[in-house]
mmCIF file of C-alpha atoms and ligand atoms in Angstrom:
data_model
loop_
_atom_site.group_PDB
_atom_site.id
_atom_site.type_symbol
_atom_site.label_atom_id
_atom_site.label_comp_id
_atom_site.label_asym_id
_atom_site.label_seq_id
_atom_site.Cartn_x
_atom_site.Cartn_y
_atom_site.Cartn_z
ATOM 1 C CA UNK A 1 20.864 31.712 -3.066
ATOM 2 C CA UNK A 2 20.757 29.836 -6.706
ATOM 3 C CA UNK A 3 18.136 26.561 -6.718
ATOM 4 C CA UNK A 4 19.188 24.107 -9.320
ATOM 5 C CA UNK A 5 17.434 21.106 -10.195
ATOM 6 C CA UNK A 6 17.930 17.830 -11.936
ATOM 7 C CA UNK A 7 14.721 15.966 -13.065
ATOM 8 C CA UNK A 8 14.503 12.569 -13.689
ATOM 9 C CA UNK A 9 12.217 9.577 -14.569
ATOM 10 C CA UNK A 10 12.154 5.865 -13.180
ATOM 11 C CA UNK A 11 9.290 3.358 -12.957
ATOM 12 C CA UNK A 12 8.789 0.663 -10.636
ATOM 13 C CA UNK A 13 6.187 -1.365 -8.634
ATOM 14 C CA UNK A 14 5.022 -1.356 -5.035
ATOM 15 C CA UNK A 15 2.488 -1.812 -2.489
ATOM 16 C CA UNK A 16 1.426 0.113 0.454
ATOM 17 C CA UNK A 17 0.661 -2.383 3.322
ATOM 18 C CA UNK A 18 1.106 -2.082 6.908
ATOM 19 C CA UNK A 19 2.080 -5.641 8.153
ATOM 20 C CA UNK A 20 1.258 -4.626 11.780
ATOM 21 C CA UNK A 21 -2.245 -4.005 10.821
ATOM 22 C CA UNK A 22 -4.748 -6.451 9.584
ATOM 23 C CA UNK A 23 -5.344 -7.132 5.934
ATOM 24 C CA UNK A 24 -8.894 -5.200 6.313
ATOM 25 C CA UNK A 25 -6.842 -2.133 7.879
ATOM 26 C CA UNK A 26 -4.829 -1.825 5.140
ATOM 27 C CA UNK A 27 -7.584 -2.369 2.244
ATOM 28 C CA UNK A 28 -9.652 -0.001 4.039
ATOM 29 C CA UNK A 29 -6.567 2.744 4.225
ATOM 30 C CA UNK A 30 -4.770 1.808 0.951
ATOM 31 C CA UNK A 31 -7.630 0.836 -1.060
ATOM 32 C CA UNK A 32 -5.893 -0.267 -4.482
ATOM 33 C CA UNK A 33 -2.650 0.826 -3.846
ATOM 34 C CA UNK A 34 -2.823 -2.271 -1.121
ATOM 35 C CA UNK A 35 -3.525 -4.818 -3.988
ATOM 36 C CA UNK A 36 -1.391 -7.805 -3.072
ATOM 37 C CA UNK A 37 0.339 -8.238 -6.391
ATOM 38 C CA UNK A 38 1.442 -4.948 -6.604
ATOM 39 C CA UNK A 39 0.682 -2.224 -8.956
ATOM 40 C CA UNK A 40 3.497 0.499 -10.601
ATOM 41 C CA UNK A 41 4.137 4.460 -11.181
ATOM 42 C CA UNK A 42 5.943 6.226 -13.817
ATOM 43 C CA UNK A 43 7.664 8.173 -11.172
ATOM 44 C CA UNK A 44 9.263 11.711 -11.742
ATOM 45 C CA UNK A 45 12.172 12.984 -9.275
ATOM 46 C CA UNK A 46 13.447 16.538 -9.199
ATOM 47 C CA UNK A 47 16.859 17.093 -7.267
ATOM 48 C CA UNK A 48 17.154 20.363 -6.107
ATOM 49 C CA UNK A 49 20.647 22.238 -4.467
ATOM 50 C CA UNK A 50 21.077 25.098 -3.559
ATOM 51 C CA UNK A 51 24.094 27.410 -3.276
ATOM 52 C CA UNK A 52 26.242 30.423 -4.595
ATOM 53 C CA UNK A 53 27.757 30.039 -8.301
ATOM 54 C CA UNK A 54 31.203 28.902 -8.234
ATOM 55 C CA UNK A 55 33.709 31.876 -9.041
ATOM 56 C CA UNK A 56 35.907 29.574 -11.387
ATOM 57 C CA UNK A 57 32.709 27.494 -13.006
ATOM 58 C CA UNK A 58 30.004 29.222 -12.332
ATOM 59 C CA UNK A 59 28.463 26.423 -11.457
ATOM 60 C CA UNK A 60 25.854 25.157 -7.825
ATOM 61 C CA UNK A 61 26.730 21.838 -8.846
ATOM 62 C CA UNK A 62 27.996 20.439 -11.930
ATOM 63 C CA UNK A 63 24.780 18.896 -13.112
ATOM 64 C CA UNK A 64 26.446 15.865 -15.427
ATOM 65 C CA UNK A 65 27.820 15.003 -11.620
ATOM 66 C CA UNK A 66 24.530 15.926 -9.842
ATOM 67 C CA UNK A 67 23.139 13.305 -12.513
ATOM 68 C CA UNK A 68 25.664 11.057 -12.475
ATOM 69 C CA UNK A 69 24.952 10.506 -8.286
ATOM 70 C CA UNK A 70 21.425 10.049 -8.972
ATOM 71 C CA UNK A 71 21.530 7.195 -11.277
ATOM 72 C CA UNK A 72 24.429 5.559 -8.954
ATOM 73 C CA UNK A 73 22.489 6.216 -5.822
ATOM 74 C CA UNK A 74 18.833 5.868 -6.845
ATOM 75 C CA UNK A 75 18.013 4.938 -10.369
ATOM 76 C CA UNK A 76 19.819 2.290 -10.893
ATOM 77 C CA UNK A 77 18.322 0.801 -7.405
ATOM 78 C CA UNK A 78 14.907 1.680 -8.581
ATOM 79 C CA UNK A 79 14.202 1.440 -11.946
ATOM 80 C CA UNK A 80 12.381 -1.039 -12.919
ATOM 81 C CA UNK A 81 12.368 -2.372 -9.301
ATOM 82 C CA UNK A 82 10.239 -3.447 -7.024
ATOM 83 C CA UNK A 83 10.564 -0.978 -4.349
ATOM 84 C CA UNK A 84 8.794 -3.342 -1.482
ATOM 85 C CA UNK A 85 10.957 -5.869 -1.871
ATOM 86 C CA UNK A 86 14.647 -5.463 -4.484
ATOM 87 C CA UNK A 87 15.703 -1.923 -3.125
ATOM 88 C CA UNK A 88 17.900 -2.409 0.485
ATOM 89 C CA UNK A 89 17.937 0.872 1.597
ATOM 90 C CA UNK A 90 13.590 0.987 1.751
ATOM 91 C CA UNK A 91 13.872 -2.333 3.496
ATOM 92 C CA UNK A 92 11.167 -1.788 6.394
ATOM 93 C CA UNK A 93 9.533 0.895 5.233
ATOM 94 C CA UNK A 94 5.823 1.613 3.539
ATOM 95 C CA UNK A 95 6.953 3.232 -0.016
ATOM 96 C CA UNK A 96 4.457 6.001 0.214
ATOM 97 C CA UNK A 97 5.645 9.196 -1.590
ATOM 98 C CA UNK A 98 6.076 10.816 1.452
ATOM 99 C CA UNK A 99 8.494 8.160 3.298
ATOM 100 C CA UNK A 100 10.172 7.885 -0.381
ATOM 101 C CA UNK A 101 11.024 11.301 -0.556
ATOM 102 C CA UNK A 102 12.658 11.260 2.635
ATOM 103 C CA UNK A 103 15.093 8.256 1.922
ATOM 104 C CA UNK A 104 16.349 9.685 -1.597
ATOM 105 C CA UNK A 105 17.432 12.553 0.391
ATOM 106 C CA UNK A 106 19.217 10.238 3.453
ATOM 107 C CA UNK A 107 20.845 8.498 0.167
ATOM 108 C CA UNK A 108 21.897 11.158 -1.675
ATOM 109 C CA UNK A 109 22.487 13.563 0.647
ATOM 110 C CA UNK A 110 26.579 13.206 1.377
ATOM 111 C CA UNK A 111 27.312 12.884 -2.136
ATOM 112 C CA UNK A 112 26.132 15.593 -2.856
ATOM 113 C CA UNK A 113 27.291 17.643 -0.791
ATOM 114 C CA UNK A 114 30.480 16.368 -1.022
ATOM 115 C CA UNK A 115 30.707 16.998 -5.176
ATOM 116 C CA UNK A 116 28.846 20.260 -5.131
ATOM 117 C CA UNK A 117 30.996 23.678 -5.169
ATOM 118 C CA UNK A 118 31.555 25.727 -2.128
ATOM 119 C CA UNK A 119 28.933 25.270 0.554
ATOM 120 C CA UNK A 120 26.007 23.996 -1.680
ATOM 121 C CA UNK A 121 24.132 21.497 -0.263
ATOM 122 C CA UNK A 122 21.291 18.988 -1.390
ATOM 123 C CA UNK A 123 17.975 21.863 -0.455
ATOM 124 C CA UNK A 124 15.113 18.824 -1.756
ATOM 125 C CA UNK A 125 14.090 16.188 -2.894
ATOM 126 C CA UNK A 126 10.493 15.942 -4.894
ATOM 127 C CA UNK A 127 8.934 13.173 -6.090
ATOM 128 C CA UNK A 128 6.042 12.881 -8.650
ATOM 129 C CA UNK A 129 3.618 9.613 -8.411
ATOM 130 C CA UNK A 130 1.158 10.636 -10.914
ATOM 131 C CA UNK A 131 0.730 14.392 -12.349
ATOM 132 C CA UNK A 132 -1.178 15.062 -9.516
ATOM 133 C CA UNK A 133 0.331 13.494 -6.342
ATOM 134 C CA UNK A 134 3.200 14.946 -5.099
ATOM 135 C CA UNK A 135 5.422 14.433 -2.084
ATOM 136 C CA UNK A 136 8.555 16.785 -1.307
ATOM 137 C CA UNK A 137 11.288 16.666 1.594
ATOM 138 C CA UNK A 138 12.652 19.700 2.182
ATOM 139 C CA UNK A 139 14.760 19.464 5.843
ATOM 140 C CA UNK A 140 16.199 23.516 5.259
ATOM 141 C CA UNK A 141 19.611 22.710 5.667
ATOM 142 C CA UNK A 142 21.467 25.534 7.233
ATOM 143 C CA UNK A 143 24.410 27.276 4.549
ATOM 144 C CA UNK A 144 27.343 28.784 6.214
HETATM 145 NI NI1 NI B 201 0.927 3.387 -5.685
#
């Protein structure tokens, strides 16, 4: 199997708040990622598929279409966003890394598979917060 990756950059704001919990809950548990008027990240995304090289292109995925799907799907919905409140498809959900991670993939996920060669599918979605926090989604889809 070939693993090929697009990386790409968006910032945007957020806060992580639990409105079923009490305000104390989530300053306790979020600490200043629960400030009320929000705070940002200069996130990085990597994009992985994963396949067999096309005999005709050689190609997973054509990666100026790989790109192409993650600015329609998630960078131009993001960037420069407030992901709490401007971005439908996170509508109801805390914007941790982790719960991030997992909706790129829902969103990107039949695109993708649809434009890539073969039986390539999406393999992952990663998503950097800072240099050091980290948050991946990686469902192992099956490749017949
Ligand atoms: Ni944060």
């Amino acid at each position: 199997m070939i693993y090929v990756t697009r990386k790409s950059h968006f910032n945007a704001a957020h806060r992580l708040h639990n409105p079923d919990k009490s305000d104390e809950w989530n300053r306790k548990t979020f600490g200043k990622c629960n400030n009320p008027n929000w705070h940002g990240h200069n996130y990085n995304l990597e994009v992985t598929v994963v396949g067999e090289a096309d005999p005709e292109t050689g190609y997973v995925i054509d990666l100026g279409v790989l790109n192409g799907i993650i600015e329609k799907k998630i960078l131009d919905k993001c960037d420069h966003k407030n992901l709490n409140v401007e971005v439908p498809f996170l509508e109801g959900i805390i914007p941790t890394a982790e719960n991030l991670v997992k909706a790129f993939f829902q969103e990107l996920e039949d695109n993708i598979n649809n434009e890539s060669y073969g039986s390539s599918r999406l393999y992952s979605v990663k998503l950097f917060e800072t240099e050091r926090n980290v948050a991946e989604y990686c469902p192992n889809p099956r490749i017949s």
